[in-house]
XYZ file of C-alpha atoms in Angstrom:
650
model
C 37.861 -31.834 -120.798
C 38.974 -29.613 -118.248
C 36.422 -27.143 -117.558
C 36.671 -23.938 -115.807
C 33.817 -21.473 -114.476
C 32.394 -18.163 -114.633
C 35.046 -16.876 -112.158
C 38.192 -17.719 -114.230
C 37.167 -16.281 -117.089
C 36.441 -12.812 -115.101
C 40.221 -13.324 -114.617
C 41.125 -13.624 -117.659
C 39.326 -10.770 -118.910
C 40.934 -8.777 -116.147
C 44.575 -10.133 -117.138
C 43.893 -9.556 -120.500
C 42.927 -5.559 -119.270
C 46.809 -5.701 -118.041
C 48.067 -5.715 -121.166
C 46.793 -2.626 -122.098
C 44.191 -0.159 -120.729
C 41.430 -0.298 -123.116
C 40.857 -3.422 -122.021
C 39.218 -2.963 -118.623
C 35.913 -5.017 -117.267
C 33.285 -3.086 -116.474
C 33.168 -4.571 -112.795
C 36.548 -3.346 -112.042
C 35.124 0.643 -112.380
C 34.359 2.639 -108.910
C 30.705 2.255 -107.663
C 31.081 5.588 -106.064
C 32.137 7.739 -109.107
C 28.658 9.050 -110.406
C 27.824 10.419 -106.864
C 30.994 11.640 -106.161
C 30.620 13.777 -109.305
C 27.359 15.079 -108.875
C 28.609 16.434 -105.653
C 31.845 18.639 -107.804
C 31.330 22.380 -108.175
C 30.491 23.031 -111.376
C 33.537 25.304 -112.352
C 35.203 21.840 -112.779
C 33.347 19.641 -114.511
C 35.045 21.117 -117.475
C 38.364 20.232 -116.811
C 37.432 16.869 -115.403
C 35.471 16.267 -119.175
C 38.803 17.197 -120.722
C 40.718 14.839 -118.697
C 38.192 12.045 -119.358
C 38.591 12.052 -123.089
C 42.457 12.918 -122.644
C 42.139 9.007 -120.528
C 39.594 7.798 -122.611
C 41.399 8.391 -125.867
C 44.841 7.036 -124.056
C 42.949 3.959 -123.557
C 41.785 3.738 -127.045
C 45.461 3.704 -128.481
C 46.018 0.525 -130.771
C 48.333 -1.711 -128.876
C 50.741 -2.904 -131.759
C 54.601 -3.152 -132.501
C 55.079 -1.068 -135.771
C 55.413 -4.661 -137.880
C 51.462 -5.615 -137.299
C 51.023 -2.652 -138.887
C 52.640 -2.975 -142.321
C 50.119 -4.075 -145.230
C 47.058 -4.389 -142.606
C 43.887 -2.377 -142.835
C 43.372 1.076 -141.572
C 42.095 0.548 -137.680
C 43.773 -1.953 -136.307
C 43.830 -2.045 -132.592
C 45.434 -5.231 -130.996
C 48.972 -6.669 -132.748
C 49.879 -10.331 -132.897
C 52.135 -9.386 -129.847
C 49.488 -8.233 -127.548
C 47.211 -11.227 -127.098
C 47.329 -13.103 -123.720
C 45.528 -16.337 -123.187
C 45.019 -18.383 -120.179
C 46.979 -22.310 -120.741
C 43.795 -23.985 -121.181
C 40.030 -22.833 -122.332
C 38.946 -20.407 -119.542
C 34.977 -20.843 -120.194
C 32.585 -22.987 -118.749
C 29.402 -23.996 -120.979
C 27.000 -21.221 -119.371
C 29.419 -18.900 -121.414
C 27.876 -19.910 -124.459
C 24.448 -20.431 -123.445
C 21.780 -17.805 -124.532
C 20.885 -15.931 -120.898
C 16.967 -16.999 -120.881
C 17.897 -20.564 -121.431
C 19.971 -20.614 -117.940
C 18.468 -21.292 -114.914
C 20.797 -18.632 -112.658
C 23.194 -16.136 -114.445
C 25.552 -14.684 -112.821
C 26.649 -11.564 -113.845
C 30.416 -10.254 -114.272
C 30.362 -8.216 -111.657
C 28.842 -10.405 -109.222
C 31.980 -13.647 -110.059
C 34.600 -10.556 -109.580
C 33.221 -9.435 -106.050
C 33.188 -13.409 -105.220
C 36.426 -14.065 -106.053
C 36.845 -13.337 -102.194
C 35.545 -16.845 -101.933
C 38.488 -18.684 -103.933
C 40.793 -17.953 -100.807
C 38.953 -20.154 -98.864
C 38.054 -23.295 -101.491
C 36.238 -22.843 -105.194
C 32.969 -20.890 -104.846
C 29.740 -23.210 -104.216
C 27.618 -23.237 -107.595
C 24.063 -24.203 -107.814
C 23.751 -27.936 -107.567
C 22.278 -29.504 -111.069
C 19.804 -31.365 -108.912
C 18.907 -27.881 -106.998
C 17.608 -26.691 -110.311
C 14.326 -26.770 -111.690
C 15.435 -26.698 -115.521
C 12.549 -28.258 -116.808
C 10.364 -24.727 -116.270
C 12.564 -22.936 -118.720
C 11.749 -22.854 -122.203
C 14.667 -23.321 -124.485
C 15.333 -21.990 -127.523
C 15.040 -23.915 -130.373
C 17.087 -22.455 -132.743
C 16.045 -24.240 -136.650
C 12.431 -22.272 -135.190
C 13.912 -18.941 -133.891
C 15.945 -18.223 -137.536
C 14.163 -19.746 -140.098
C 10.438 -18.953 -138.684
C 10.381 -16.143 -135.877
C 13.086 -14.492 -137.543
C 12.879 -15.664 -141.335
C 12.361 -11.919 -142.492
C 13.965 -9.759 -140.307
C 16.702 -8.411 -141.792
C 20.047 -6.687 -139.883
C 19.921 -3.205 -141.530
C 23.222 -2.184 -140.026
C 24.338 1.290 -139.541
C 24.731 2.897 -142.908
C 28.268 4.147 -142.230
C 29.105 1.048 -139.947
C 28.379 -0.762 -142.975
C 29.903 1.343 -145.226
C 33.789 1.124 -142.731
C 32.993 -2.779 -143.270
C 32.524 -2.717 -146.515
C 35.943 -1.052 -146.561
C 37.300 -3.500 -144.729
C 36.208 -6.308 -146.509
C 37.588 -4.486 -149.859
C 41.100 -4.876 -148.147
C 41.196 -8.223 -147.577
C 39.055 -9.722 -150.366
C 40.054 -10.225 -154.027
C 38.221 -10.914 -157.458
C 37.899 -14.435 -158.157
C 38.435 -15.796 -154.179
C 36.430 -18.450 -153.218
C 34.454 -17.200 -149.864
C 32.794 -19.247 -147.449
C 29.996 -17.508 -145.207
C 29.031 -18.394 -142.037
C 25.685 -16.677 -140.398
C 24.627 -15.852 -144.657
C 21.980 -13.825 -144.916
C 20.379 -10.945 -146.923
C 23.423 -8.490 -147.500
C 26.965 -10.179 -146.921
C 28.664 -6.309 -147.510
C 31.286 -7.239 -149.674
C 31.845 -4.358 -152.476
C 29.546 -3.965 -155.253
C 32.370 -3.974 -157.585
C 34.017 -7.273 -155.937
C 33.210 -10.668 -158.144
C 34.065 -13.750 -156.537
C 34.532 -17.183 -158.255
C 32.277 -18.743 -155.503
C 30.505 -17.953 -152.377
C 28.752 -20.528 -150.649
C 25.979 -19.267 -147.512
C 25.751 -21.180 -144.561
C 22.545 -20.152 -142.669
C 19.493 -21.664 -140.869
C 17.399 -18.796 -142.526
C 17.381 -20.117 -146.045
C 14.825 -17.163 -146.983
C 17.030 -14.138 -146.344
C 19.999 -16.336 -148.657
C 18.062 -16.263 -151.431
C 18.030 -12.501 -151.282
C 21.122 -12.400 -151.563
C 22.728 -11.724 -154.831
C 26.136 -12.302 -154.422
C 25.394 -16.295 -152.955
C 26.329 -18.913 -155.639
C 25.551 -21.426 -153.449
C 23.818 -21.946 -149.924
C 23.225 -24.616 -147.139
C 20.860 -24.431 -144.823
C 23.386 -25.521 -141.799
C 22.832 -25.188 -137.915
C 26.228 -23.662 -136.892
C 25.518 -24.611 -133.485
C 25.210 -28.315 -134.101
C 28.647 -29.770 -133.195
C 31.023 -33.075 -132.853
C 31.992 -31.859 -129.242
C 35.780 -31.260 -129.799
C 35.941 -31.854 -133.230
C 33.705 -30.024 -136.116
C 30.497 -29.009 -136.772
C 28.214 -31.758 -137.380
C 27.537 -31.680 -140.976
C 27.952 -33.647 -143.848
C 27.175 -30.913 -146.732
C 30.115 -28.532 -144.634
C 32.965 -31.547 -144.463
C 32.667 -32.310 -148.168
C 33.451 -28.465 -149.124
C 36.874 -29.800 -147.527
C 37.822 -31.287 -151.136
C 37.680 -27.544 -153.046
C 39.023 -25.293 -149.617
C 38.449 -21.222 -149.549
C 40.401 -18.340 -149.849
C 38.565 -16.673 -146.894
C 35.712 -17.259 -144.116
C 34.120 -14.996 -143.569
C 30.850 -14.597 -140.706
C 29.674 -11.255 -139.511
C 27.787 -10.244 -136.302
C 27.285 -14.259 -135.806
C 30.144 -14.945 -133.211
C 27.641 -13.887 -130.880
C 25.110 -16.925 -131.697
C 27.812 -19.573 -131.521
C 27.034 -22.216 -128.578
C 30.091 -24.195 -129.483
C 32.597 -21.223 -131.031
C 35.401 -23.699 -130.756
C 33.986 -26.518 -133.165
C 32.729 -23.492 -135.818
C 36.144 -22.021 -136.118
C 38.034 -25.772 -136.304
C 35.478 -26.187 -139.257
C 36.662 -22.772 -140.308
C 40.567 -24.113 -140.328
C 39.560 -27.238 -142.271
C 38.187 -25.428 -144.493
C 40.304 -22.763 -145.326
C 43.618 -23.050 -148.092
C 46.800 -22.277 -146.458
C 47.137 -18.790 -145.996
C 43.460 -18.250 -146.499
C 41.642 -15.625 -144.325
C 39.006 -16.003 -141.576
C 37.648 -12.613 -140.913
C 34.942 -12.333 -138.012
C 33.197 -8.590 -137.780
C 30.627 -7.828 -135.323
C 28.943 -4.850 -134.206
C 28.519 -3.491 -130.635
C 26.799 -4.489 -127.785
C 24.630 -1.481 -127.722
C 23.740 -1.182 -131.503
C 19.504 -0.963 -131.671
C 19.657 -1.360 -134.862
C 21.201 -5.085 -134.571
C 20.766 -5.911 -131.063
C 17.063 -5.517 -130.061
C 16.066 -7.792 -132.771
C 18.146 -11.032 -132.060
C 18.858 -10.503 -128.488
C 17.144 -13.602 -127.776
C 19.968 -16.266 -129.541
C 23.001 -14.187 -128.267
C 24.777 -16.012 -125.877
C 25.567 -14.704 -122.213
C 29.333 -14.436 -122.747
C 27.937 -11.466 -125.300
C 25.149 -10.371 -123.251
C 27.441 -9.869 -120.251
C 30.507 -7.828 -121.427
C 31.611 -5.168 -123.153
C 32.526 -4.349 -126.333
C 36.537 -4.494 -125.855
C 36.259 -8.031 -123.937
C 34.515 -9.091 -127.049
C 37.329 -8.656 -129.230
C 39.447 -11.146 -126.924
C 36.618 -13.574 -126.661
C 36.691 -13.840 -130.473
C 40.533 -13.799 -130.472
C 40.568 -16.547 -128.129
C 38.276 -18.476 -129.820
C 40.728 -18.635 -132.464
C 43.598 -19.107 -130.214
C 41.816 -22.518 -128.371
C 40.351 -23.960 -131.616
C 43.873 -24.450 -133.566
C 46.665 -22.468 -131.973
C 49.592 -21.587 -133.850
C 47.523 -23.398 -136.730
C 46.578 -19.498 -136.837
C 48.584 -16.485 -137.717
C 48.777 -12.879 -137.909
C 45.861 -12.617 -135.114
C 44.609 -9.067 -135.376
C 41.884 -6.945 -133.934
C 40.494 -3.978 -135.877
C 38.505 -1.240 -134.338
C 36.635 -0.317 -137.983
C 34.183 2.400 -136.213
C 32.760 5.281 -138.214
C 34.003 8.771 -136.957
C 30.497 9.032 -136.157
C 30.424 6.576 -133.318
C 30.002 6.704 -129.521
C 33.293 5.858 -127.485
C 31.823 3.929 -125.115
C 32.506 4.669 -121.357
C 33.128 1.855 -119.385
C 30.530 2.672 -116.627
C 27.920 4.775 -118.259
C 26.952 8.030 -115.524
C 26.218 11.861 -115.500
C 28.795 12.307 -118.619
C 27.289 10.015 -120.824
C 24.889 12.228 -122.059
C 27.629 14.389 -122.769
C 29.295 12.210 -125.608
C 28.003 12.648 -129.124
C 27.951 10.000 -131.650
C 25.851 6.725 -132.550
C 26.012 3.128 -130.891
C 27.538 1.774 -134.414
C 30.747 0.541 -133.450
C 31.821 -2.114 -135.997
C 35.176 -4.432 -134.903
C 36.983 -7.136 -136.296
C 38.998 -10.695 -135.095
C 40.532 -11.854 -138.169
C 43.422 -14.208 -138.531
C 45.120 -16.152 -141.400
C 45.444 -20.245 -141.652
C 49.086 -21.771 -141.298
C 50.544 -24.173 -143.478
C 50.639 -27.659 -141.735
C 54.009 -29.829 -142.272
C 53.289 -32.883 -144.502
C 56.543 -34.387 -143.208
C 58.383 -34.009 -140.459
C 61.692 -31.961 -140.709
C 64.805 -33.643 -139.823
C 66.263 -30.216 -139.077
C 63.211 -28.949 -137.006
C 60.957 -31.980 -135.779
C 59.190 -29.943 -132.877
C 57.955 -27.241 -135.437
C 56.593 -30.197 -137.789
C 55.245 -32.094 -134.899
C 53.648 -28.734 -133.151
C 51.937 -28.720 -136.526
C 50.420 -31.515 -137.062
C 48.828 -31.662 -133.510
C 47.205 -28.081 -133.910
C 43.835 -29.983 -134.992
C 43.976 -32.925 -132.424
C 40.938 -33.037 -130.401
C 41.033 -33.366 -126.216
C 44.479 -31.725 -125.985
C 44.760 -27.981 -124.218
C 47.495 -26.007 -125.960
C 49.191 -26.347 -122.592
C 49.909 -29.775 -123.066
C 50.310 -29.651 -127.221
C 53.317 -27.711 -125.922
C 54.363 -29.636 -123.276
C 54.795 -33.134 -125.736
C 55.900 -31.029 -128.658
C 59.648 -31.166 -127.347
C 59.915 -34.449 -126.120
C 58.781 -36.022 -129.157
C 60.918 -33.823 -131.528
C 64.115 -34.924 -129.161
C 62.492 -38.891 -129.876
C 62.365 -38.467 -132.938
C 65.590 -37.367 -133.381
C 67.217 -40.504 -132.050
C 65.178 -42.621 -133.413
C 67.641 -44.982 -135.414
C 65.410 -46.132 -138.169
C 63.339 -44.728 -141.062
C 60.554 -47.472 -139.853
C 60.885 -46.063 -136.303
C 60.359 -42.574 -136.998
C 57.541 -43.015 -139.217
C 55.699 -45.230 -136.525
C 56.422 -41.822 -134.573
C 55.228 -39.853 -136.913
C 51.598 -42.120 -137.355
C 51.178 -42.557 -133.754
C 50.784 -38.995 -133.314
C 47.043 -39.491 -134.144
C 46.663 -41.502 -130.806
C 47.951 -38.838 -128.502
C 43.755 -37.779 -127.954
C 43.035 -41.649 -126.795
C 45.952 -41.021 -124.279
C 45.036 -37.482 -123.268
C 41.318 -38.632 -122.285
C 42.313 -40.781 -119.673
C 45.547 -38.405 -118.472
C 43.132 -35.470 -118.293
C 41.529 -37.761 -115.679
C 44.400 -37.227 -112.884
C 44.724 -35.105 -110.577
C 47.030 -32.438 -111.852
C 48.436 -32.302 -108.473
C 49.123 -35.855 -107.565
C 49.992 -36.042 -111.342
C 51.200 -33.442 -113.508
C 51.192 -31.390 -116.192
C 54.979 -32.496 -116.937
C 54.124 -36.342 -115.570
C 51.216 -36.633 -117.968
C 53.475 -35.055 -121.170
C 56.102 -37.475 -120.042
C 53.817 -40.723 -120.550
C 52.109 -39.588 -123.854
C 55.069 -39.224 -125.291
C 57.130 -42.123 -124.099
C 54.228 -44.116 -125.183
C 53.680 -42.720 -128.729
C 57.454 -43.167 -129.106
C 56.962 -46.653 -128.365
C 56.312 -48.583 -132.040
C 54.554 -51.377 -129.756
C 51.448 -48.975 -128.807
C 48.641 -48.963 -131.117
C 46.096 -47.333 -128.500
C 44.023 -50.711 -128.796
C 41.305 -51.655 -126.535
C 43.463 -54.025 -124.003
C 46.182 -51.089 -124.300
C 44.102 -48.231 -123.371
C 42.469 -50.625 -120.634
C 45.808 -51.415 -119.165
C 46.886 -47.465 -119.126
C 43.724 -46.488 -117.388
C 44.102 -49.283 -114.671
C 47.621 -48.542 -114.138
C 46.608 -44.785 -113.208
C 44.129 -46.075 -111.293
C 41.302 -44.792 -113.207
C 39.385 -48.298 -113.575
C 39.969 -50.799 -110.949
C 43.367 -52.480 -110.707
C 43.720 -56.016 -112.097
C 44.637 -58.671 -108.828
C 46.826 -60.585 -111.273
C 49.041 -57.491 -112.518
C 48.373 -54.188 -111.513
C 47.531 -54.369 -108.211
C 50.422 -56.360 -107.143
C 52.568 -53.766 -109.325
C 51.330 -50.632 -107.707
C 51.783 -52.285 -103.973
C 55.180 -53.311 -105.305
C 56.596 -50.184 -106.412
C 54.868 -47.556 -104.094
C 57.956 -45.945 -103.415
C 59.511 -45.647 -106.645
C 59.384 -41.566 -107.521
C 56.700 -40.102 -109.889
C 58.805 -39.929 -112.966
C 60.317 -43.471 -112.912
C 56.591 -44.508 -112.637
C 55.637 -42.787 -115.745
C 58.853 -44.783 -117.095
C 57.655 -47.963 -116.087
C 53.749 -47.282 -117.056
C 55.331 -46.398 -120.540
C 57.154 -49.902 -120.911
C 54.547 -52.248 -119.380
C 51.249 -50.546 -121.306
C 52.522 -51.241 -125.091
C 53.182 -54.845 -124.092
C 49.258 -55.256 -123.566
C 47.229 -56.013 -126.797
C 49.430 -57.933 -128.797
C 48.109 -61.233 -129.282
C 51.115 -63.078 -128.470
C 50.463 -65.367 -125.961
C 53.593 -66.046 -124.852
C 54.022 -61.847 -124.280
C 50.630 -62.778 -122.412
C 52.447 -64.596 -120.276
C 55.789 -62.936 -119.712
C 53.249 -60.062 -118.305
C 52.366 -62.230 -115.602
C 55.648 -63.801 -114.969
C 56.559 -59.773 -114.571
C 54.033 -59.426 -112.060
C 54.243 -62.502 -110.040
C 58.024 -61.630 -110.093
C 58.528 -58.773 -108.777
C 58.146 -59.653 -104.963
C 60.435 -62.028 -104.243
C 62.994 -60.038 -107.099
C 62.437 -57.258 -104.770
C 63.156 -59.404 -101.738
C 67.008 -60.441 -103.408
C 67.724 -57.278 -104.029
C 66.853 -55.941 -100.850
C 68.612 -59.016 -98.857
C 71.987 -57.919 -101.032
C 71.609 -54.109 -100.176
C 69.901 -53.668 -96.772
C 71.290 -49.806 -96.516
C 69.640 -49.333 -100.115
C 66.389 -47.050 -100.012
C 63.188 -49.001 -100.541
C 62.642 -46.659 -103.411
C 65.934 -47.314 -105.207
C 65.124 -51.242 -104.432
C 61.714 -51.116 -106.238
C 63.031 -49.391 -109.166
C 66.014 -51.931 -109.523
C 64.404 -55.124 -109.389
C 61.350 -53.195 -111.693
C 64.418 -52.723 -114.124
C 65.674 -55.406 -113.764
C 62.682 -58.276 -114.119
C 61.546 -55.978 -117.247
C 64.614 -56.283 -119.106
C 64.582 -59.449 -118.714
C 61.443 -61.115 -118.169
C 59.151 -59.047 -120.359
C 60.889 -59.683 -123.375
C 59.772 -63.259 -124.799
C 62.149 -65.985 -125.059
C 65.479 -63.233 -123.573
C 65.325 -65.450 -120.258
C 63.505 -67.991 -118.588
C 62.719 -67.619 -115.198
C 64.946 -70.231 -114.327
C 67.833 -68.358 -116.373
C 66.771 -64.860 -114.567
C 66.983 -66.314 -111.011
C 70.380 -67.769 -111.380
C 71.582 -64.621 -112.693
C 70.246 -62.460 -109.759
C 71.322 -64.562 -107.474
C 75.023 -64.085 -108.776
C 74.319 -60.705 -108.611
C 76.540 -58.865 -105.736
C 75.871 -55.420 -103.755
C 78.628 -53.631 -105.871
C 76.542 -54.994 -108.760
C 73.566 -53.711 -107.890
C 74.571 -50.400 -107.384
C 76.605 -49.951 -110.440
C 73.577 -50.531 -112.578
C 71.663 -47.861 -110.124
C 74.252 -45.421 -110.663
C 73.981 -46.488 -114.616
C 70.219 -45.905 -114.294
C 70.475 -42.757 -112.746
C 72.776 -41.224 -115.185
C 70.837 -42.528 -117.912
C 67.889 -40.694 -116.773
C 70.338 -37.493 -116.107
C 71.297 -37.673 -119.683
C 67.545 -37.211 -121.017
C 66.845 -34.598 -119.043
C 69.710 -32.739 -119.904
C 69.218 -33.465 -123.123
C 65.784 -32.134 -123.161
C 66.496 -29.277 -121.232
C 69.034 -28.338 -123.969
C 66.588 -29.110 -126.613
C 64.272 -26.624 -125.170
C 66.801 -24.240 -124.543
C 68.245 -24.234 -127.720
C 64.650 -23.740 -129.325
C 64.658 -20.673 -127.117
C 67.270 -19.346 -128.000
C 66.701 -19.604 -131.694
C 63.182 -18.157 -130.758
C 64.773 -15.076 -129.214
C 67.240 -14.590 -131.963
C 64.114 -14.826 -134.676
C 62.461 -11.963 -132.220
C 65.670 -9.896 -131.984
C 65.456 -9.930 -135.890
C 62.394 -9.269 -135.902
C 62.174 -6.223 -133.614
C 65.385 -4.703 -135.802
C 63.590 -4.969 -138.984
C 60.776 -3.178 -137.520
C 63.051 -0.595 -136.162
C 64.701 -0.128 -139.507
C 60.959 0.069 -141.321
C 60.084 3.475 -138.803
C 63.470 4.914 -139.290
C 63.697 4.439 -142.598
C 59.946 5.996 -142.584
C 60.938 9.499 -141.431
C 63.716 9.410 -142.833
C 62.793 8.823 -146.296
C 63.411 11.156 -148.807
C 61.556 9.973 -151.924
C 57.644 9.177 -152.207
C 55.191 7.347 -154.699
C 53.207 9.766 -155.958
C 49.891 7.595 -157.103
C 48.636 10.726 -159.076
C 51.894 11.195 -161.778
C 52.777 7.641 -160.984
C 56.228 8.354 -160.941
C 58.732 8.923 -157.277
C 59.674 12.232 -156.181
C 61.342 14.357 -153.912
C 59.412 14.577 -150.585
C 58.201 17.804 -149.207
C 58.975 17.283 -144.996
C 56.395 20.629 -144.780
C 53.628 19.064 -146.845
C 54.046 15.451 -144.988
């Protein structure tokens, strides 16, 4: 996978601060503003305290469109609109690493004031072999929960717990089947609230058992994962067979070494619709944070409270996409609690209140397609790769369209369901493509190839296959006998007419039939002297467009068993005049003008179907607020009957 450092998430953070003010990294605050206000006559410090909560309570306005709102919670801060994500996972593994168990740690404000050094080449990191690792002493987590911590308990905030509590009441209904992650003592669901099952998942099997709402527990290390896929256990992955109404795991986000693989399990594990709610409590809470400050992870340790809720949102975002919906972030906070400035100085001591800020990430599971729709493959096919390993959303989005437009002119019913199985093999494909350079090879090049190939019934992904693919990019050695003298043979050919050719010649590996055995190497030993005719016929024609012919040409013919012997194949080209030539270049060329008009009109009518959806959208909203103050009629819960509202009394 495609990893990226410390630096780019401090940009993402910061991008994420552009969408709305709130949102701002502590780094990015003036060094010089505590002095500077020490030095202010004192007549107007008052005025400058006004203006400070006037800005601080600007940047604490909920950034939603007036549809999040409807039949959400009280508190909720960030809309399904607001998130913005980077195209691929913006964290390196030192993100999720607890502080003491890293050998250097550098702070967020320390990667912002070095992102001077990405003008000039990525910033130089500590060499692995510079480090002397062995001297720290890791955590070892089954010890730190079930032992060291076995009977300390979390004894949050009384009113923080109380505004989760509420919270929880919201969202969770008798008889739902709940599974906790991070169990322990007190889960906070209502008193009142009986569910038909809730199963604790903990490494402190202790505090569980003090819990009375638990009808079940497993003792489970969250944080021991199938890199990519799930977490690593058994007891978790048969719970698949009866799925929950709602996950739930409070203040254990941040614990999580591997968030990505806990909240896939989450998906899996969840009904369609279900609910995956993820509280935590702030940074600066001594009730919560003193005690277990030892397993959080840096990502946690290092920023604020605000960043926090798009850490968690993105965790859901990067573990199954649009496999999630209705992405929300709650600000649950008791009036009672501190508004936290972004760089603590001389006012701080000003601001009254308690460090028990309580938030929430929540999000509800999408229904996957069984089938794929006729009507609508790309939405189908989008769907059933939320879950595929390897992939970045980037790409899933990338191959989603050229597939769907595959699909759709796929002739057959046997065709389109070998489409529809080999979607499973697009992770064998992506671990060699994410391989390339993106530069030399990209984004579009590599989309282009998986898809061609998974559209290909021939590819099965098998060992000689995926051997062939990786030699052909040039990621194991090139064969002598085929793809060496195929890559010196087609050098010039352009990048996408490559990807054409890589598509056709891979599937034809692996199959067992001798004879296809040796039509491969008929291809290969071919090719020169094909590309010698051709050239001899049309000296003015560019080398590139004389690769790609004879390339065309020799495969049609050649690579297909028992179409033409060689024998056959040379008598033809040799009838084969310059008029000839170029006709089926000029055939070629519009062929491969018609796809990508084709696609491009794919994509754009998706987008414009996508805008007309928004457009809706937007107007229903608009018609829910007018229709709001305009309203002239109420529910009156008290008499249970409507009445006549009173515009003074409102």
């Amino acid at each position: 996978m495609v990893k990226i450092n410390v630096y780019a998430v401090a940009v993402f953070l910061a991008t994420c601060a552009a969408s709305g003010s709130a949102f701002v990294p502590q780094a990015t605050q003036s060094v010089n503003k505590d002095s500077a206000l020490n030095a202010l006559p004192p007549m107007i410090i008052g005025p400058m305290i006004k203006r400070m909560k006037q800005q601080q309570a600007e940047k604490k306005q909920p950034m939603i469109d007036a549809e999040d709102a409807i039949g959400q919670a009280p508190g909720i801060r960030v809309g399904g609109s607001a998130w913005k994500w980077p195209p691929i996972w913006p964290y390196g593994d030192d993100f999720f690493t607890p502080t003491e168990d890293l050998p250097e740690a550098a702070s967020p404000q320390q990667s912002l004031q070095n992102m001077a050094g990405m003008m000039n080449g990525a910033p130089q990191l500590p060499k692995p072999e510079d480090v002397e690792v062995d001297e720290l002493e890791k955590l070892d987590v089954a010890k730190y929960w079930s032992e060291e911590k076995g009977d300390v308990r979390t004894e949050l905030d009384e009113e923080a717990a109380d505004k989760l509590t509420q919270h929880f009441k919201f969202y969770l209904k008798p008889g739902m089947s709940i599974l906790e992650f991070g169990a322990a003592e007190n889960s906070y669901f209502p008193k009142e609230l009986e569910l038909g099952r809730h199963v604790g998942v903990s490494l402190n099997e202790k505090l569980m058992n003090e819990n009375p709402s638990l009808t079940e527990k497993l003792v489970v290390d969250l944080n021991n994962v199938v890199p990519e896929r799930d977490v690593d256990s058994d007891d978790l992955r048969k719970l698949k067979s009866e799925p929950f109404d709602a996950v739930v795991m409070t203040n254990t986000v941040d614990f999580l070494t591997s968030p990505r693989e806990v909240f896939r399990t989450a998906w899996y594990l969840l009904k369609p619709g279900g609910i995956m709610l993820v509280p935590f409590t702030t940074k600066n809470s001594k009730e919560y944070v003193g005690k277990f400050e030892r397993a959080q992870v840096k990502a946690w340790r290092e920023f604020n409270d605000d960043q926090h809720m798009w850490i968690a949102g993105s965790f859901f975002q990067f573990s199954a996409g649009e496999g999630w919906e209705q992405l929300l972030g709650f600000d649950i906070s008791p009036e009672s609690a501190k508004d936290n400035l972004e760089n603590p100085g001389p006012l701080s001591m000003l601001q009254a209140g308690k460090d028990n800020n309580m938030y929430v990430v929540q999000a509800v599971k999408a229904a996957a397609a069984d089938d794929i729709d006729e009507k609508n493959p790309e939405k189908s096919i989008s769907s059933k790769m939320w879950m595929l390993p390897t992939m970045e959303d980037r790409d899933k989005k990338l191959t989603a369209p050229r597939l769907a437009r595959g699909f759709q002119k796929a002739t057959s019913e046997e065709k389109k369901s070998s489409i529809a199985a080999n979607l499973a093999l697009l992770p064998k494909v992506y671990e060699a493509l994410i391989k390339m350079d993106q530069f030399s090879f990209t984004f579009q090049a590599q989309s282009q190839l998986a898809a061609d190939l998974i559209l290909d019934p021939d590819f099965t992904a098998n060992e000689e296959q995926m051997k062939a693919l990786k030699q052909g990019l040039g990621l194991l050695t090139p064969s002598k006998e085929f793809w060496e003298p195929i890559g010196m043979n087609t050098a010039n050919i352009a990048l996408s007419e490559k990807v054409n050719l890589l598509a056709y010649l891979v599937p034809r590996f692996g199959s067992g039939d001798e004879k296809q055995d040796e039509a491969l190497l008929a291809y290969a030993s071919g090719l020169p002297p094909t590309i010698a005719v051709v050239r001899s016929k049309c000296p003015d024609m560019p080398d590139s467009d004389v690769e790609l012919l004879a390339a065309e040409v020799l495969a049609a013919e050649i690579l297909i068993p028992g179409r033409s012997t060689r024998e056959e194949f040379a008598a033809w080209l040799g009838s084969m005049s310059k008029s000839d030539f170029e006709g089926i270049l000029k055939t070629r060329r519009s062929y491969s003008e018609e796809a990508s008009s084709e696609l491009a009109a794919f994509r754009a009518a998706r987008e414009a179907e996508e805008q007309r959806i928004e457009e809706l959208r937007k107007r229903y909203a608009e018609q829910v607020e007018k229709a709001r103050e305009e309203r002239t009629m109420a529910f009156n819960p008290r008499t249970k009957k409507f009445q006549v509202l009173n515009k003074d009394d409102e």
